[in-house]
Tab-separated table of C-alpha atoms in Angstrom:
chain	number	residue	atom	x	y	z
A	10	UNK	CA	-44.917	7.641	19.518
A	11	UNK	CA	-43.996	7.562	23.144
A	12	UNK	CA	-41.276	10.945	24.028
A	13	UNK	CA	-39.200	11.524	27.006
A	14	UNK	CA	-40.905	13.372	30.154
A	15	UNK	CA	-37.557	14.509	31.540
A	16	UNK	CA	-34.992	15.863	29.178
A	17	UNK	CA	-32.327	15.758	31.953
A	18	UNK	CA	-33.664	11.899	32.310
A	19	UNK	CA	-32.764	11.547	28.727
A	20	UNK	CA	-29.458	12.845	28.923
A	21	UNK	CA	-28.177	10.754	31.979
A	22	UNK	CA	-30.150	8.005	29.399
A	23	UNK	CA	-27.931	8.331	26.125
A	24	UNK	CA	-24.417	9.188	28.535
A	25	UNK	CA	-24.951	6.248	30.434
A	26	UNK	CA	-25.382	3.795	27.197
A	27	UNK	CA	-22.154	5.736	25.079
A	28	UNK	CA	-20.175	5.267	28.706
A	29	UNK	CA	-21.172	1.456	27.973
A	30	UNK	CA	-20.401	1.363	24.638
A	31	UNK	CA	-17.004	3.035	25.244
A	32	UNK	CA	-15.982	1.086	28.001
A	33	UNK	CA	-17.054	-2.564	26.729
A	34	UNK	CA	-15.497	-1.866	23.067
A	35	UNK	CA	-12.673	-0.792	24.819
A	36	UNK	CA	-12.573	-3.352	27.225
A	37	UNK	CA	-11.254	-5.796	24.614
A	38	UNK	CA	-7.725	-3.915	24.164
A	39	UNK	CA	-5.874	-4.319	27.377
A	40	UNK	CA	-5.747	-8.209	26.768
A	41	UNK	CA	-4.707	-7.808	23.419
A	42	UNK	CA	-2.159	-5.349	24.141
A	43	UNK	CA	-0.795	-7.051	27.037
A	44	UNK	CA	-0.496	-10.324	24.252
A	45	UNK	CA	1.526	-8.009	22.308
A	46	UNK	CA	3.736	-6.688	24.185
A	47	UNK	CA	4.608	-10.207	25.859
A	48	UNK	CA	5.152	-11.872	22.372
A	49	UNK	CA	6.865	-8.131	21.388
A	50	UNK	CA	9.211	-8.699	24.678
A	51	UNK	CA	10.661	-11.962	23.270
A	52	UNK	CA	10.911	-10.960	19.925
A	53	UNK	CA	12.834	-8.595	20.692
A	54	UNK	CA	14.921	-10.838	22.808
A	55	UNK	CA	15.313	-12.786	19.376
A	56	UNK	CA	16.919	-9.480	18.011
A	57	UNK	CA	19.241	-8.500	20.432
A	58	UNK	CA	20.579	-12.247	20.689
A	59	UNK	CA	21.646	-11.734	16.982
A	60	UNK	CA	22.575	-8.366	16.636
A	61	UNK	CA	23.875	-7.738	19.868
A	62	UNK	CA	22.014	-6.705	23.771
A	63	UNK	CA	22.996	-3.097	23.422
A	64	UNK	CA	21.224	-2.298	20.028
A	65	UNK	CA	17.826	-0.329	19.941
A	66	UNK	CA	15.076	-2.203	17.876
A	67	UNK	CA	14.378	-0.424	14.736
A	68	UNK	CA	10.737	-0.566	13.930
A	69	UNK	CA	8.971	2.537	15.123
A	70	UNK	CA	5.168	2.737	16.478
A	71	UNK	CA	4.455	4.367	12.870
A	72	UNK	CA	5.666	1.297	11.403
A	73	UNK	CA	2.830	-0.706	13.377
A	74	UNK	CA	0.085	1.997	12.923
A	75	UNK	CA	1.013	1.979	9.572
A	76	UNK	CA	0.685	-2.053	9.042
A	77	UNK	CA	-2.367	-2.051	10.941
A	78	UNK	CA	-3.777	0.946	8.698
A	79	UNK	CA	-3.003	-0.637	5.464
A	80	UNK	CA	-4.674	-3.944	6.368
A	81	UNK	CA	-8.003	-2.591	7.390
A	82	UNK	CA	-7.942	-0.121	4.386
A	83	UNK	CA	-6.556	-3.035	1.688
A	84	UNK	CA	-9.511	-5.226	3.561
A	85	UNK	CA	-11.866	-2.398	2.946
A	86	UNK	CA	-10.755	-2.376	-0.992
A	87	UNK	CA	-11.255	-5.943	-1.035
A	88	UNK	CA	-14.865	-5.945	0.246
A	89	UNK	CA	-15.837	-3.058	-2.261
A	90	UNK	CA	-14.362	-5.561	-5.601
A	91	UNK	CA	-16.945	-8.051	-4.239
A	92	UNK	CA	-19.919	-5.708	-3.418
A	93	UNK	CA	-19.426	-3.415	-6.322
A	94	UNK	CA	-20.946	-3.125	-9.801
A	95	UNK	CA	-17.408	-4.537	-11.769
A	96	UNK	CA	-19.377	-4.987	-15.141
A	97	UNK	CA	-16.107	-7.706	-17.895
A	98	UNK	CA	-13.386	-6.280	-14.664
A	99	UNK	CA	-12.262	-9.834	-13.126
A	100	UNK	CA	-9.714	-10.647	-10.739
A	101	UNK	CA	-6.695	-12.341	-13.467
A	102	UNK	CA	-6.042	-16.150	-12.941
A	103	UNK	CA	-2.239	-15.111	-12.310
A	104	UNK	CA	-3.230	-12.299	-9.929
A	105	UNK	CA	-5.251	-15.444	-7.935
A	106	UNK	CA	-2.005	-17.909	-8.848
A	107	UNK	CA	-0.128	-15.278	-7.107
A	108	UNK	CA	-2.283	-14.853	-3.641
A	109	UNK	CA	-2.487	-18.366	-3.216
A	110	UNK	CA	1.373	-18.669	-3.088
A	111	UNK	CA	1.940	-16.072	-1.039
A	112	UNK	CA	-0.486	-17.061	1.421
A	113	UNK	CA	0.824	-20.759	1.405
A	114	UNK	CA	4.361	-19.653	1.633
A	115	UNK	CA	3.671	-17.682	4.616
A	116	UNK	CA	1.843	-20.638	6.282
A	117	UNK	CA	5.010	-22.594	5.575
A	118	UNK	CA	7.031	-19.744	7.342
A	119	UNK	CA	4.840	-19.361	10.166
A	120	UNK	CA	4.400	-23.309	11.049
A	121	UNK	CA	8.350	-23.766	10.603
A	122	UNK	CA	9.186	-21.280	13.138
A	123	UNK	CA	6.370	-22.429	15.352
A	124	UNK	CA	8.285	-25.163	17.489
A	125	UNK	CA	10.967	-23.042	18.364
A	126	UNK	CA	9.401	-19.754	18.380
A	127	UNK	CA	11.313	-18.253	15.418
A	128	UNK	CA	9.422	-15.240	15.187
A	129	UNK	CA	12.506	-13.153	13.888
A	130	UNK	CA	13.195	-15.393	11.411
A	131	UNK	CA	9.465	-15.098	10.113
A	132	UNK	CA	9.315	-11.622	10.259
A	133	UNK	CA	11.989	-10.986	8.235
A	134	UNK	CA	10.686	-14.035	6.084
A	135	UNK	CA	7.380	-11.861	5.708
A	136	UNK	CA	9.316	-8.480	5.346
A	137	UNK	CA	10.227	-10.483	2.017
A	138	UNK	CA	7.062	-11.244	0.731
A	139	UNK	CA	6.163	-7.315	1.562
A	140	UNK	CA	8.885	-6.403	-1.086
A	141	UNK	CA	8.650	-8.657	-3.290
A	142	UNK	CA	4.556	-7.924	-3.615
A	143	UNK	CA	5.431	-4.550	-3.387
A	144	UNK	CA	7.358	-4.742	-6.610
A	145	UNK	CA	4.781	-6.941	-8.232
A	146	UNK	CA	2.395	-3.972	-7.639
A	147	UNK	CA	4.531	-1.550	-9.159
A	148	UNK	CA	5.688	-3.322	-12.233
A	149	UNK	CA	2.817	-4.028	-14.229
A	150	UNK	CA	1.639	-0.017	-13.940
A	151	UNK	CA	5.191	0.673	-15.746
A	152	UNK	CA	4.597	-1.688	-18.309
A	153	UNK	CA	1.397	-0.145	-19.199
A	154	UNK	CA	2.538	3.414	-19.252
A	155	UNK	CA	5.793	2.068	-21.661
A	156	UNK	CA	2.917	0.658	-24.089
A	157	UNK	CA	0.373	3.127	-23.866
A	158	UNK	CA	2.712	5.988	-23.797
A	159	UNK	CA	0.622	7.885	-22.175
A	160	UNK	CA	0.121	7.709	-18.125
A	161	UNK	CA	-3.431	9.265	-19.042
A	162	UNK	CA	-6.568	8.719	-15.965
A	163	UNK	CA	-3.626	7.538	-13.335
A	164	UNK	CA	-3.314	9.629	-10.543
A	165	UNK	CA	0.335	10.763	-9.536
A	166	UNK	CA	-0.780	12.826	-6.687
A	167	UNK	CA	-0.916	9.122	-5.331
A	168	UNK	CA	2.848	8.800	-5.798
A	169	UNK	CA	3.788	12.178	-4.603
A	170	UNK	CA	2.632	11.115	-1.650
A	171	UNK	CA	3.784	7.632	-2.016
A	172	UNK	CA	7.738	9.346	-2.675
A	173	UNK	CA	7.399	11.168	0.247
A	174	UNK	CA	6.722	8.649	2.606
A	175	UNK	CA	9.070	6.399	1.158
A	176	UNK	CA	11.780	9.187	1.596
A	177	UNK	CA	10.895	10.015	5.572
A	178	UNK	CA	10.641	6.343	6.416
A	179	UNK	CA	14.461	5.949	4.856
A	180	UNK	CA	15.125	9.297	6.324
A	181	UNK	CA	13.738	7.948	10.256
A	182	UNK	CA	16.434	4.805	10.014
A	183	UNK	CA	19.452	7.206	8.666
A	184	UNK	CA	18.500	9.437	11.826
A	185	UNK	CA	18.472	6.374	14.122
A	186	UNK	CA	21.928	5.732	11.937
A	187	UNK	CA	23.371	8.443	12.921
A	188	UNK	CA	22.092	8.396	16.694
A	189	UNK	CA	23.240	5.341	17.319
A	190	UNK	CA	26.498	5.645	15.683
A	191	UNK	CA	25.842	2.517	14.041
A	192	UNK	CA	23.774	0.902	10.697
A	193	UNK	CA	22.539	-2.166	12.433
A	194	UNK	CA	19.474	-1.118	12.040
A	195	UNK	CA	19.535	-0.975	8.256
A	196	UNK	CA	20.331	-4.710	7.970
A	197	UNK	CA	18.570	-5.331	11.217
A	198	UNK	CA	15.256	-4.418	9.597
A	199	UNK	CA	15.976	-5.003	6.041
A	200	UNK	CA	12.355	-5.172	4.952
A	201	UNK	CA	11.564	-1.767	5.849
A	202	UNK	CA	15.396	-0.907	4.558
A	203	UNK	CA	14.431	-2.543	0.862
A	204	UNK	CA	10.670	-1.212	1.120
A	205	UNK	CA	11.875	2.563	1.135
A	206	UNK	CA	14.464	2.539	-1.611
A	207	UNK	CA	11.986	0.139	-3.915
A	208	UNK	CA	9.311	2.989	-3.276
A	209	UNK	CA	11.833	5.412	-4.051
A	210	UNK	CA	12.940	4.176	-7.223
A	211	UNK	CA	9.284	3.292	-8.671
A	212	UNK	CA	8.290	6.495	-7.845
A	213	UNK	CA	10.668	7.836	-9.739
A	214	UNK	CA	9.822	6.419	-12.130
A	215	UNK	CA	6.657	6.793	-12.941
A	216	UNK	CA	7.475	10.191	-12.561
A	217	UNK	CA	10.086	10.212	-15.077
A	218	UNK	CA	6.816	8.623	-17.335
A	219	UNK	CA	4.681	11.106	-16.145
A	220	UNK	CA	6.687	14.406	-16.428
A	221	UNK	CA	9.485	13.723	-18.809
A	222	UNK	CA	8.550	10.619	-21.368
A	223	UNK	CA	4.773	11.216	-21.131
A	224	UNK	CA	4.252	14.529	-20.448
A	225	UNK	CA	0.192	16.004	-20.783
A	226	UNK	CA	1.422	18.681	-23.123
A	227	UNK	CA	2.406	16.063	-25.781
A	228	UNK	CA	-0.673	13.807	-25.131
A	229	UNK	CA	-2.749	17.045	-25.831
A	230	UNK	CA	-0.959	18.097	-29.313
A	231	UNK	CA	-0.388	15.045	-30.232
A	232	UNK	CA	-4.933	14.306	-30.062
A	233	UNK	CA	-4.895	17.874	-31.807
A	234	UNK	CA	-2.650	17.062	-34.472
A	235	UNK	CA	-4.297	13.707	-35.234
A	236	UNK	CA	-7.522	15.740	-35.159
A	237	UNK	CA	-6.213	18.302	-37.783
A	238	UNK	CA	-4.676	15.258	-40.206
A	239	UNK	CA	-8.589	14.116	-39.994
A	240	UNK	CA	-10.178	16.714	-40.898
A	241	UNK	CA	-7.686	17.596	-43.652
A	242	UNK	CA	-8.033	14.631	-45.081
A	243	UNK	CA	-11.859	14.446	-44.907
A	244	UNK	CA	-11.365	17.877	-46.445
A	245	UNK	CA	-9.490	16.428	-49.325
A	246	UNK	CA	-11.567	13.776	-49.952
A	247	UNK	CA	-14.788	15.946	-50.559
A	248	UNK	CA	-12.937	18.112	-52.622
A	249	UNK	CA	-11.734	15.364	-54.443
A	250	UNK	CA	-15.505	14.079	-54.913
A	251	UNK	CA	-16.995	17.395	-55.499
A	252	UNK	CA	-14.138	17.626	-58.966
A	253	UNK	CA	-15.034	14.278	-59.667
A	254	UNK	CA	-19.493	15.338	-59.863
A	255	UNK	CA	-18.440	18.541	-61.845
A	256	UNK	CA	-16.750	16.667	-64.157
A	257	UNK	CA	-18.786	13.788	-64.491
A	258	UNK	CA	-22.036	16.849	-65.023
């Protein structure tokens, strides 16, 4: 197989084609950016007209960088249901019943504030449809831990962490509260308001499930006493057989 004469040759080779690859990848963002932050200028236009010129806008660039992690990571999670070995594990008829509304409700929203460039209005419209799935997500994991009684192979490192960030991202708007002398931004971005206190209390509890009403310690003596009733009574029963053969001889 043909090599490289001139290592310095193949340097300049591979930094030219990265400084390619870099620059034309890249090259795609300005316009994109430059779309946002036109269509970002006159929504927020749309806010200050309702909540007054003076107010500062209350969605943070974590907020964004958060949105635009969670899509590519839930979009990630959706590929790997489809390319993955899920053996009986189907996607439920209500959980498809469910998507299909959501995404048809939010084509409603989008194509009613179209002609007059309502984009507030359908943020906030979508802002609802973030809580209310959020709450859908949550609900069904109580219900299982409340009939299982048990919050056994669940993670709740995964809610420690979900508590937390559900208590900073309340904790950023209080501080912009309290800045600004003002709570307009509580009601002013009410998804992200509801969002953090629905986090909050679901986290709670499945704490509370986790810690308090299911606690390991219980799931553990409880297998061990059910384990010990077993083999007592298998214990019983062959001494129960073995009187009945030495009478019987």
């Amino acid at each position: 197989m043909a090599s490289w004469n001139s290592l310095p040759l193949e340097v300049v080779y591979q930094v030219l084609g990265w400084i390619a690859f870099v620059s034309w990848s890249i090259s795609f963002y300005p316009q994109v950016f430059l779309n946002y932050r036109r269509k970002s200028s006159f929504i927020q236009r749309q806010y200050r007209q309702k909540y007054g010129s003076g107010e500062m806008i209350p969605v943070a660039a974590n907020d964004v960088a958060f949105s635009i992690h969670a899509v590519i990571l839930t979009a990630f999670t959706i590929v790997q249901v489809f390319i993955y070995e899920r053996g009986s594990q189907k996607v439920s008829k209500i959980a498809w019943l469910i998507t299909v509304a959501v995404w048809a409700f939010a084509a409603v929203c989008f194509f009613i504030a179209l002609p007059k460039q309502s984009w507030l209005w359908c943020i906030s419209m979508f802002n609802f449809i973030q809580v209310s799935m959020t709450a859908i997500k949550y609900i069904p994991q109580v219900i299982m831990n409340f009939r299982r009684k048990s919050t056994e192979g669940w993670s709740i490192g995964n809610i420690l962490l979900d508590l937390l960030g559900g208590i900073t991202n309340f904790g950023q708007m209080s501080i912009q509260s309290i800045d600004q002398r003002i709570l307009v931004n509580f009601y002013g971005n009410i998804g992200k308001t509801l969002l953090s206190l629905e986090v909050v209390f679901f986290d709670l509890l499945f704490i509370i499930q986790h810690y308090v009403l299911y606690p390991a310690v219980d799931r553990k003596c409880s297998i061990a006493a059910t384990s010990l009733k077993s083999t007592e009574s298998s214990n019983t029963e062959a001494n129960a057989n073995d009187d009945s053969t030495s009478h019987t001889v």
